[in-house]
PDB file of C-alpha atoms in Angstrom:
ATOM      1  CA  GLU A   1      30.192  41.086 -46.322  1.00 65.00           C
ATOM      2  CA  ALA A   2      34.428  41.868 -46.982  1.00 79.00           C
ATOM      3  CA  GLY A   3      36.923  42.025 -43.265  1.00 92.00           C
ATOM      4  CA  VAL A   4      38.957  44.720 -42.919  1.00 95.00           C
ATOM      5  CA  VAL A   5      41.265  44.734 -45.234  1.00 95.00           C
ATOM      6  CA  GLN A   6      45.046  45.556 -44.712  1.00 96.00           C
ATOM      7  CA  SER A   7      48.011  46.193 -47.217  1.00 96.00           C
ATOM      8  CA  PRO A   8      50.984  45.070 -48.358  1.00 96.00           C
ATOM      9  CA  ARG A   9      50.507  41.511 -46.256  1.00 95.00           C
ATOM     10  CA  TYR A  10      54.582  41.747 -45.286  1.00 96.00           C
ATOM     11  CA  LYS A  11      57.239  44.965 -46.506  1.00 97.00           C
ATOM     12  CA  ILE A  12      60.497  44.759 -45.282  1.00 97.00           C
ATOM     13  CA  ILE A  13      62.750  47.925 -45.881  1.00 97.00           C
ATOM     14  CA  GLU A  14      66.105  49.069 -44.510  1.00 97.00           C
ATOM     15  CA  LYS A  15      66.583  51.255 -41.975  1.00 95.00           C
ATOM     16  CA  LYS A  16      65.435  55.064 -42.165  1.00 96.00           C
ATOM     17  CA  GLN A  17      63.816  54.646 -45.008  1.00 97.00           C
ATOM     18  CA  PRO A  18      59.668  55.551 -45.047  1.00 97.00           C
ATOM     19  CA  VAL A  19      57.057  53.184 -45.442  1.00 97.00           C
ATOM     20  CA  ALA A  20      53.236  53.466 -45.297  1.00 97.00           C
ATOM     21  CA  PHE A  21      50.134  51.067 -44.325  1.00 97.00           C
ATOM     22  CA  TRP A  22      46.871  51.012 -45.408  1.00 97.00           C
ATOM     23  CA  CYS A  23      43.329  49.792 -44.152  1.00 97.00           C
ATOM     24  CA  ASN A  24      39.577  49.375 -45.530  1.00 96.00           C
ATOM     25  CA  PRO A  25      37.470  48.895 -42.377  1.00 95.00           C
ATOM     26  CA  ILE A  26      34.420  47.069 -42.567  1.00 94.00           C
ATOM     27  CA  SER A  27      31.720  49.109 -44.869  1.00 92.00           C
ATOM     28  CA  GLY A  28      29.658  51.056 -41.560  1.00 90.00           C
ATOM     29  CA  HIS A  29      32.602  50.974 -39.278  1.00 92.00           C
ATOM     30  CA  ASN A  30      32.826  55.087 -37.720  1.00 91.00           C
ATOM     31  CA  THR A  31      35.527  53.714 -35.170  1.00 93.00           C
ATOM     32  CA  LEU A  32      39.126  53.385 -36.638  1.00 95.00           C
ATOM     33  CA  TYR A  33      42.074  51.579 -35.016  1.00 95.00           C
ATOM     34  CA  TRP A  34      45.227  51.198 -35.979  1.00 97.00           C
ATOM     35  CA  TYR A  35      47.756  48.771 -34.045  1.00 97.00           C
ATOM     36  CA  LEU A  36      51.846  47.710 -33.402  1.00 96.00           C
ATOM     37  CA  GLN A  37      52.222  43.811 -32.118  1.00 96.00           C
ATOM     38  CA  ASN A  38      54.951  42.176 -31.360  1.00 94.00           C
ATOM     39  CA  LEU A  39      55.609  38.445 -31.410  1.00 91.00           C
ATOM     40  CA  GLY A  40      54.781  37.434 -27.543  1.00 90.00           C
ATOM     41  CA  GLN A  41      52.877  40.422 -26.676  1.00 93.00           C
ATOM     42  CA  GLY A  42      49.521  41.673 -27.078  1.00 93.00           C
ATOM     43  CA  PRO A  43      48.452  44.557 -29.916  1.00 95.00           C
ATOM     44  CA  GLU A  44      49.814  48.241 -28.817  1.00 94.00           C
ATOM     45  CA  LEU A  45      47.218  51.293 -29.671  1.00 94.00           C
ATOM     46  CA  LEU A  46      48.988  53.444 -31.477  1.00 96.00           C
ATOM     47  CA  ILE A  47      45.328  55.155 -32.572  1.00 95.00           C
ATOM     48  CA  ARG A  48      41.986  55.543 -33.012  1.00 94.00           C
ATOM     49  CA  TYR A  49      39.573  57.709 -34.748  1.00 93.00           C
ATOM     50  CA  GLU A  50      35.825  58.725 -34.302  1.00 90.00           C
ATOM     51  CA  ASN A  51      35.558  59.237 -38.078  1.00 90.00           C
ATOM     52  CA  GLU A  52      38.010  61.044 -39.656  1.00 90.00           C
ATOM     53  CA  GLU A  53      38.629  62.657 -36.036  1.00 91.00           C
ATOM     54  CA  ALA A  54      41.712  61.130 -34.264  1.00 92.00           C
ATOM     55  CA  VAL A  55      40.873  60.596 -30.885  1.00 88.00           C
ATOM     56  CA  ASP A  56      43.836  58.667 -28.925  1.00 87.00           C
ATOM     57  CA  ASP A  57      46.656  59.173 -30.292  1.00 89.00           C
ATOM     58  CA  SER A  58      48.402  59.414 -26.893  1.00 86.00           C
ATOM     59  CA  GLN A  59      50.671  56.125 -28.268  1.00 89.00           C
ATOM     60  CA  LEU A  60      51.768  57.634 -31.232  1.00 92.00           C
ATOM     61  CA  PRO A  61      55.182  58.735 -31.418  1.00 91.00           C
ATOM     62  CA  LYS A  62      55.095  61.354 -33.530  1.00 90.00           C
ATOM     63  CA  ASP A  63      58.282  62.946 -34.342  1.00 94.00           C
ATOM     64  CA  ARG A  64      58.643  59.478 -36.618  1.00 96.00           C
ATOM     65  CA  PHE A  65      54.919  58.203 -36.991  1.00 96.00           C
ATOM     66  CA  SER A  66      52.092  60.058 -39.166  1.00 96.00           C
ATOM     67  CA  ALA A  67      48.379  58.836 -39.525  1.00 96.00           C
ATOM     68  CA  GLU A  68      45.434  59.809 -41.586  1.00 95.00           C
ATOM     69  CA  ARG A  69      41.731  59.298 -42.254  1.00 95.00           C
ATOM     70  CA  LEU A  70      40.659  61.110 -44.847  1.00 83.00           C
ATOM     71  CA  LYS A  71      36.585  60.650 -45.188  1.00 84.00           C
ATOM     72  CA  GLY A  72      36.961  58.811 -42.570  1.00 83.00           C
ATOM     73  CA  VAL A  73      36.760  55.431 -44.201  1.00 91.00           C
ATOM     74  CA  ASP A  74      40.171  54.577 -45.545  1.00 95.00           C
ATOM     75  CA  SER A  75      42.528  55.015 -43.416  1.00 97.00           C
ATOM     76  CA  THR A  76      47.402  55.549 -43.756  1.00 97.00           C
ATOM     77  CA  LEU A  77      50.105  54.611 -40.852  1.00 97.00           C
ATOM     78  CA  LYS A  78      52.920  56.742 -42.169  1.00 97.00           C
ATOM     79  CA  ILE A  79      56.839  56.204 -40.525  1.00 97.00           C
ATOM     80  CA  GLN A  80      59.534  57.701 -41.562  1.00 96.00           C
ATOM     81  CA  PRO A  81      62.388  57.222 -40.963  1.00 96.00           C
ATOM     82  CA  ALA A  82      62.075  53.332 -39.681  1.00 96.00           C
ATOM     83  CA  GLU A  83      64.901  51.977 -37.324  1.00 96.00           C
ATOM     84  CA  LEU A  84      65.456  48.647 -36.065  1.00 96.00           C
ATOM     85  CA  GLY A  85      62.641  48.767 -33.347  1.00 95.00           C
ATOM     86  CA  ASP A  86      59.520  49.220 -35.372  1.00 96.00           C
ATOM     87  CA  SER A  87      59.272  46.085 -36.952  1.00 97.00           C
ATOM     88  CA  ALA A  88      56.802  44.339 -35.403  1.00 96.00           C
ATOM     89  CA  VAL A  89      52.842  43.664 -37.002  1.00 97.00           C
ATOM     90  CA  TYR A  90      50.676  46.728 -37.980  1.00 98.00           C
ATOM     91  CA  LEU A  91      47.381  45.988 -37.341  1.00 97.00           C
ATOM     92  CA  CYS A  92      44.388  47.875 -38.324  1.00 97.00           C
ATOM     93  CA  ALA A  93      41.031  47.472 -36.754  1.00 96.00           C
ATOM     94  CA  SER A  94      37.971  48.602 -36.669  1.00 94.00           C
ATOM     95  CA  SER A  95      34.445  48.743 -34.732  1.00 92.00           C
ATOM     96  CA  LEU A  96      30.634  50.275 -35.344  1.00 87.00           C
ATOM     97  CA  GLY A  97      31.309  52.854 -32.406  1.00 77.00           C
ATOM     98  CA  ARG A  98      33.714  52.644 -29.442  1.00 69.00           C
ATOM     99  CA  GLY A  99      31.062  51.051 -26.438  1.00 70.00           C
ATOM    100  CA  VAL A 100      31.075  48.880 -24.431  1.00 62.00           C
ATOM    101  CA  THR A 101      29.088  46.612 -27.547  1.00 67.00           C
ATOM    102  CA  ASP A 102      30.999  47.814 -30.483  1.00 79.00           C
ATOM    103  CA  THR A 103      33.266  44.923 -31.045  1.00 87.00           C
ATOM    104  CA  GLN A 104      36.702  45.024 -33.132  1.00 91.00           C
ATOM    105  CA  TYR A 105      37.036  43.298 -35.900  1.00 93.00           C
ATOM    106  CA  PHE A 106      40.890  43.152 -36.999  1.00 95.00           C
ATOM    107  CA  GLY A 107      42.726  42.840 -40.661  1.00 95.00           C
ATOM    108  CA  PRO A 108      46.227  40.531 -41.564  1.00 93.00           C
ATOM    109  CA  GLY A 109      47.657  43.406 -40.510  1.00 95.00           C
ATOM    110  CA  THR A 110      51.262  44.179 -42.220  1.00 97.00           C
ATOM    111  CA  ARG A 111      54.452  42.298 -40.996  1.00 96.00           C
ATOM    112  CA  LEU A 112      57.280  45.130 -40.793  1.00 97.00           C
ATOM    113  CA  THR A 113      61.055  44.188 -40.669  1.00 97.00           C
ATOM    114  CA  VAL A 114      63.404  46.681 -41.308  1.00 97.00           C
ATOM    115  CA  LEU A 115      67.144  45.858 -41.999  1.00 96.00           C
TER     116      LEU A 115
ATOM    117  CA  GLY B   1      48.480  51.921 -13.528  1.00 77.00           C
ATOM    118  CA  GLN B   2      46.924  49.470 -16.010  1.00 87.00           C
ATOM    119  CA  ASN B   3      48.111  45.862 -15.991  1.00 91.00           C
ATOM    120  CA  ILE B   4      46.321  42.360 -17.363  1.00 96.00           C
ATOM    121  CA  ASP B   5      48.156  39.340 -15.591  1.00 97.00           C
ATOM    122  CA  GLN B   6      47.804  35.738 -17.670  1.00 97.00           C
ATOM    123  CA  PRO B   7      49.975  32.963 -18.146  1.00 97.00           C
ATOM    124  CA  THR B   8      52.466  32.816 -20.760  1.00 97.00           C
ATOM    125  CA  GLU B   9      51.961  29.395 -21.768  1.00 97.00           C
ATOM    126  CA  MET B  10      49.720  26.404 -21.021  1.00 98.00           C
ATOM    127  CA  THR B  11      49.249  22.777 -22.721  1.00 98.00           C
ATOM    128  CA  ALA B  12      47.025  20.415 -22.969  1.00 97.00           C
ATOM    129  CA  THR B  13      45.712  16.861 -24.180  1.00 97.00           C
ATOM    130  CA  GLU B  14      43.377  16.811 -27.290  1.00 97.00           C
ATOM    131  CA  GLY B  15      39.675  16.065 -26.370  1.00 97.00           C
ATOM    132  CA  ALA B  16      40.551  17.540 -22.694  1.00 97.00           C
ATOM    133  CA  ILE B  17      39.548  20.714 -20.831  1.00 98.00           C
ATOM    134  CA  VAL B  18      41.293  23.624 -20.331  1.00 98.00           C
ATOM    135  CA  GLN B  19      40.716  27.175 -18.255  1.00 98.00           C
ATOM    136  CA  ILE B  20      43.146  29.674 -18.952  1.00 98.00           C
ATOM    137  CA  ASN B  21      43.040  32.583 -16.085  1.00 98.00           C
ATOM    138  CA  CYS B  22      43.226  36.505 -16.533  1.00 98.00           C
ATOM    139  CA  THR B  23      43.373  38.978 -14.421  1.00 98.00           C
ATOM    140  CA  TYR B  24      42.765  42.778 -14.070  1.00 97.00           C
ATOM    141  CA  GLN B  25      43.526  46.494 -12.945  1.00 96.00           C
ATOM    142  CA  THR B  26      41.910  49.124 -14.673  1.00 94.00           C
ATOM    143  CA  SER B  27      40.614  52.514 -14.660  1.00 91.00           C
ATOM    144  CA  GLY B  28      37.858  51.502 -14.963  1.00 93.00           C
ATOM    145  CA  PHE B  29      35.998  48.906 -16.280  1.00 93.00           C
ATOM    146  CA  ASN B  30      33.384  48.352 -19.200  1.00 92.00           C
ATOM    147  CA  GLY B  31      34.208  44.715 -19.539  1.00 93.00           C
ATOM    148  CA  LEU B  32      36.536  41.537 -20.745  1.00 95.00           C
ATOM    149  CA  PHE B  33      37.203  40.367 -23.957  1.00 95.00           C
ATOM    150  CA  TRP B  34      38.540  37.258 -25.216  1.00 97.00           C
ATOM    151  CA  TYR B  35      39.813  36.719 -27.853  1.00 97.00           C
ATOM    152  CA  GLN B  36      42.239  34.121 -30.186  1.00 97.00           C
ATOM    153  CA  GLN B  37      45.134  34.888 -32.582  1.00 96.00           C
ATOM    154  CA  HIS B  38      46.358  31.790 -34.607  1.00 95.00           C
ATOM    155  CA  ALA B  39      49.936  32.041 -35.182  1.00 92.00           C
ATOM    156  CA  GLY B  40      50.193  35.105 -38.300  1.00 88.00           C
ATOM    157  CA  GLU B  41      47.033  35.508 -38.549  1.00 91.00           C
ATOM    158  CA  ALA B  42      44.795  38.198 -36.779  1.00 90.00           C
ATOM    159  CA  PRO B  43      42.957  37.599 -33.393  1.00 94.00           C
ATOM    160  CA  THR B  44      39.234  37.271 -33.306  1.00 95.00           C
ATOM    161  CA  PHE B  45      36.319  37.675 -30.844  1.00 94.00           C
ATOM    162  CA  LEU B  46      35.772  34.915 -28.888  1.00 95.00           C
ATOM    163  CA  SER B  47      33.815  36.884 -26.100  1.00 94.00           C
ATOM    164  CA  TYR B  48      32.634  39.764 -23.725  1.00 94.00           C
ATOM    165  CA  ASN B  49      31.319  39.116 -20.241  1.00 95.00           C
ATOM    166  CA  VAL B  50      30.714  42.741 -17.741  1.00 94.00           C
ATOM    167  CA  LEU B  51      28.641  41.069 -15.114  1.00 94.00           C
ATOM    168  CA  ASP B  52      29.202  38.983 -12.776  1.00 97.00           C
ATOM    169  CA  GLY B  53      28.599  34.790 -13.938  1.00 96.00           C
ATOM    170  CA  LEU B  54      29.580  31.490 -16.896  1.00 97.00           C
ATOM    171  CA  GLU B  55      28.450  33.194 -21.135  1.00 94.00           C
ATOM    172  CA  GLU B  56      28.327  29.708 -22.161  1.00 94.00           C
ATOM    173  CA  LYS B  57      29.062  29.679 -25.756  1.00 91.00           C
ATOM    174  CA  GLY B  58      29.472  26.565 -28.048  1.00 94.00           C
ATOM    175  CA  ARG B  59      33.046  24.469 -26.360  1.00 96.00           C
ATOM    176  CA  PHE B  60      34.270  28.233 -25.428  1.00 97.00           C
ATOM    177  CA  SER B  61      32.837  29.817 -22.360  1.00 97.00           C
ATOM    178  CA  SER B  62      33.875  32.646 -20.028  1.00 98.00           C
ATOM    179  CA  PHE B  63      33.668  33.653 -16.598  1.00 98.00           C
ATOM    180  CA  LEU B  64      33.808  37.231 -15.153  1.00 98.00           C
ATOM    181  CA  SER B  65      34.402  38.214 -11.480  1.00 98.00           C
ATOM    182  CA  ARG B  66      34.461  42.346 -11.457  1.00 96.00           C
ATOM    183  CA  SER B  67      34.725  41.840  -6.989  1.00 96.00           C
ATOM    184  CA  LYS B  68      38.453  39.680  -7.733  1.00 96.00           C
ATOM    185  CA  GLY B  69      39.119  41.394 -11.205  1.00 96.00           C
ATOM    186  CA  TYR B  70      39.222  38.124 -12.359  1.00 97.00           C
ATOM    187  CA  SER B  71      38.289  36.080 -15.442  1.00 98.00           C
ATOM    188  CA  TYR B  72      39.427  32.744 -17.310  1.00 98.00           C
ATOM    189  CA  LEU B  73      38.087  31.395 -20.534  1.00 98.00           C
ATOM    190  CA  LEU B  74      37.515  27.498 -20.615  1.00 98.00           C
ATOM    191  CA  LEU B  75      37.817  26.061 -23.686  1.00 98.00           C
ATOM    192  CA  LYS B  76      36.170  22.123 -23.820  1.00 97.00           C
ATOM    193  CA  GLU B  77      36.558  19.036 -26.124  1.00 97.00           C
ATOM    194  CA  LEU B  78      39.842  20.802 -26.898  1.00 98.00           C
ATOM    195  CA  GLN B  79      40.899  20.392 -31.126  1.00 97.00           C
ATOM    196  CA  MET B  80      44.529  20.594 -32.313  1.00 97.00           C
ATOM    197  CA  LYS B  81      43.021  23.272 -34.928  1.00 96.00           C
ATOM    198  CA  ASP B  82      42.241  25.634 -31.308  1.00 97.00           C
ATOM    199  CA  SER B  83      45.880  25.040 -30.602  1.00 98.00           C
ATOM    200  CA  ALA B  84      46.941  29.377 -30.697  1.00 97.00           C
ATOM    201  CA  SER B  85      47.178  32.442 -28.545  1.00 97.00           C
ATOM    202  CA  TYR B  86      44.614  33.430 -26.387  1.00 98.00           C
ATOM    203  CA  LEU B  87      44.053  37.928 -25.568  1.00 97.00           C
ATOM    204  CA  CYS B  88      42.543  38.902 -22.533  1.00 97.00           C
ATOM    205  CA  ALA B  89      41.888  42.372 -22.905  1.00 96.00           C
ATOM    206  CA  ALA B  90      39.484  45.054 -20.155  1.00 95.00           C
ATOM    207  CA  MET B  91      37.595  47.961 -21.602  1.00 92.00           C
ATOM    208  CA  ASP B  92      38.924  51.139 -19.303  1.00 90.00           C
ATOM    209  CA  SER B  93      36.934  53.381 -18.604  1.00 89.00           C
ATOM    210  CA  ASN B  94      37.203  55.622 -21.553  1.00 85.00           C
ATOM    211  CA  TYR B  95      36.447  52.544 -23.623  1.00 85.00           C
ATOM    212  CA  GLN B  96      40.025  51.336 -24.671  1.00 87.00           C
ATOM    213  CA  LEU B  97      40.721  47.718 -24.605  1.00 90.00           C
ATOM    214  CA  ILE B  98      43.868  46.649 -22.184  1.00 93.00           C
ATOM    215  CA  TRP B  99      45.537  44.030 -23.294  1.00 95.00           C
ATOM    216  CA  GLY B 100      47.110  40.834 -22.006  1.00 96.00           C
ATOM    217  CA  ALA B 101      49.904  39.684 -23.383  1.00 96.00           C
ATOM    218  CA  GLY B 102      48.337  36.146 -25.017  1.00 97.00           C
ATOM    219  CA  THR B 103      48.717  32.663 -23.514  1.00 98.00           C
ATOM    220  CA  LYS B 104      50.089  30.170 -25.824  1.00 97.00           C
ATOM    221  CA  LEU B 105      47.781  27.227 -25.960  1.00 98.00           C
ATOM    222  CA  ILE B 106      49.947  23.799 -26.985  1.00 98.00           C
ATOM    223  CA  ILE B 107      47.441  21.078 -27.629  1.00 97.00           C
ATOM    224  CA  LYS B 108      48.474  17.909 -27.787  1.00 96.00           C
ATOM    225  CA  PRO B 109      47.537  14.659 -29.691  1.00 94.00           C
TER     226      PRO B 109
END
């Protein structure tokens, strides 16, 4: 069974440029998460989807970040414009549901560097 | 507020045993997860505890005390490949994972 797929793996951009990350969750997983992870820190939740509905986006900086999950499968996270402080690893995870036994499985992440 | 505490770094010797502790404070509690993360890679699931006691899975065991807000991950017969960060995460009443900063485990020959 294929795992969570993310692309690109690495991205280097200049500040004020836009950037987009793509995620394909494990087949059949209804819940999708976008996390941000800084070096030496744990993941920080940006947004959680239940199918195509964003049910928890309280930590998403909505002035510059946006996300969508069309048809409840693939998802895209966008930053526009990027700032120096956005340099981090962006992780996508999926789970069958959001219950206690629904383990989150992570993709390899996209390492973003903003110059 | 919600908080997870775990040591920043630990060092152990190949073949030995190491215990990584985690204390948590969350709004409600729906279980405690441990993940392993090798440098530059994604976190991978190791264990889940929701009831008090010890869960054993091969060389890895995880313990939970709900009354103390405490968990530990026990790694036996350490191998060089166990060098990684170990992330503790507690699930709150909204089924959201609250993550610790991770414990970097260094294994020496």
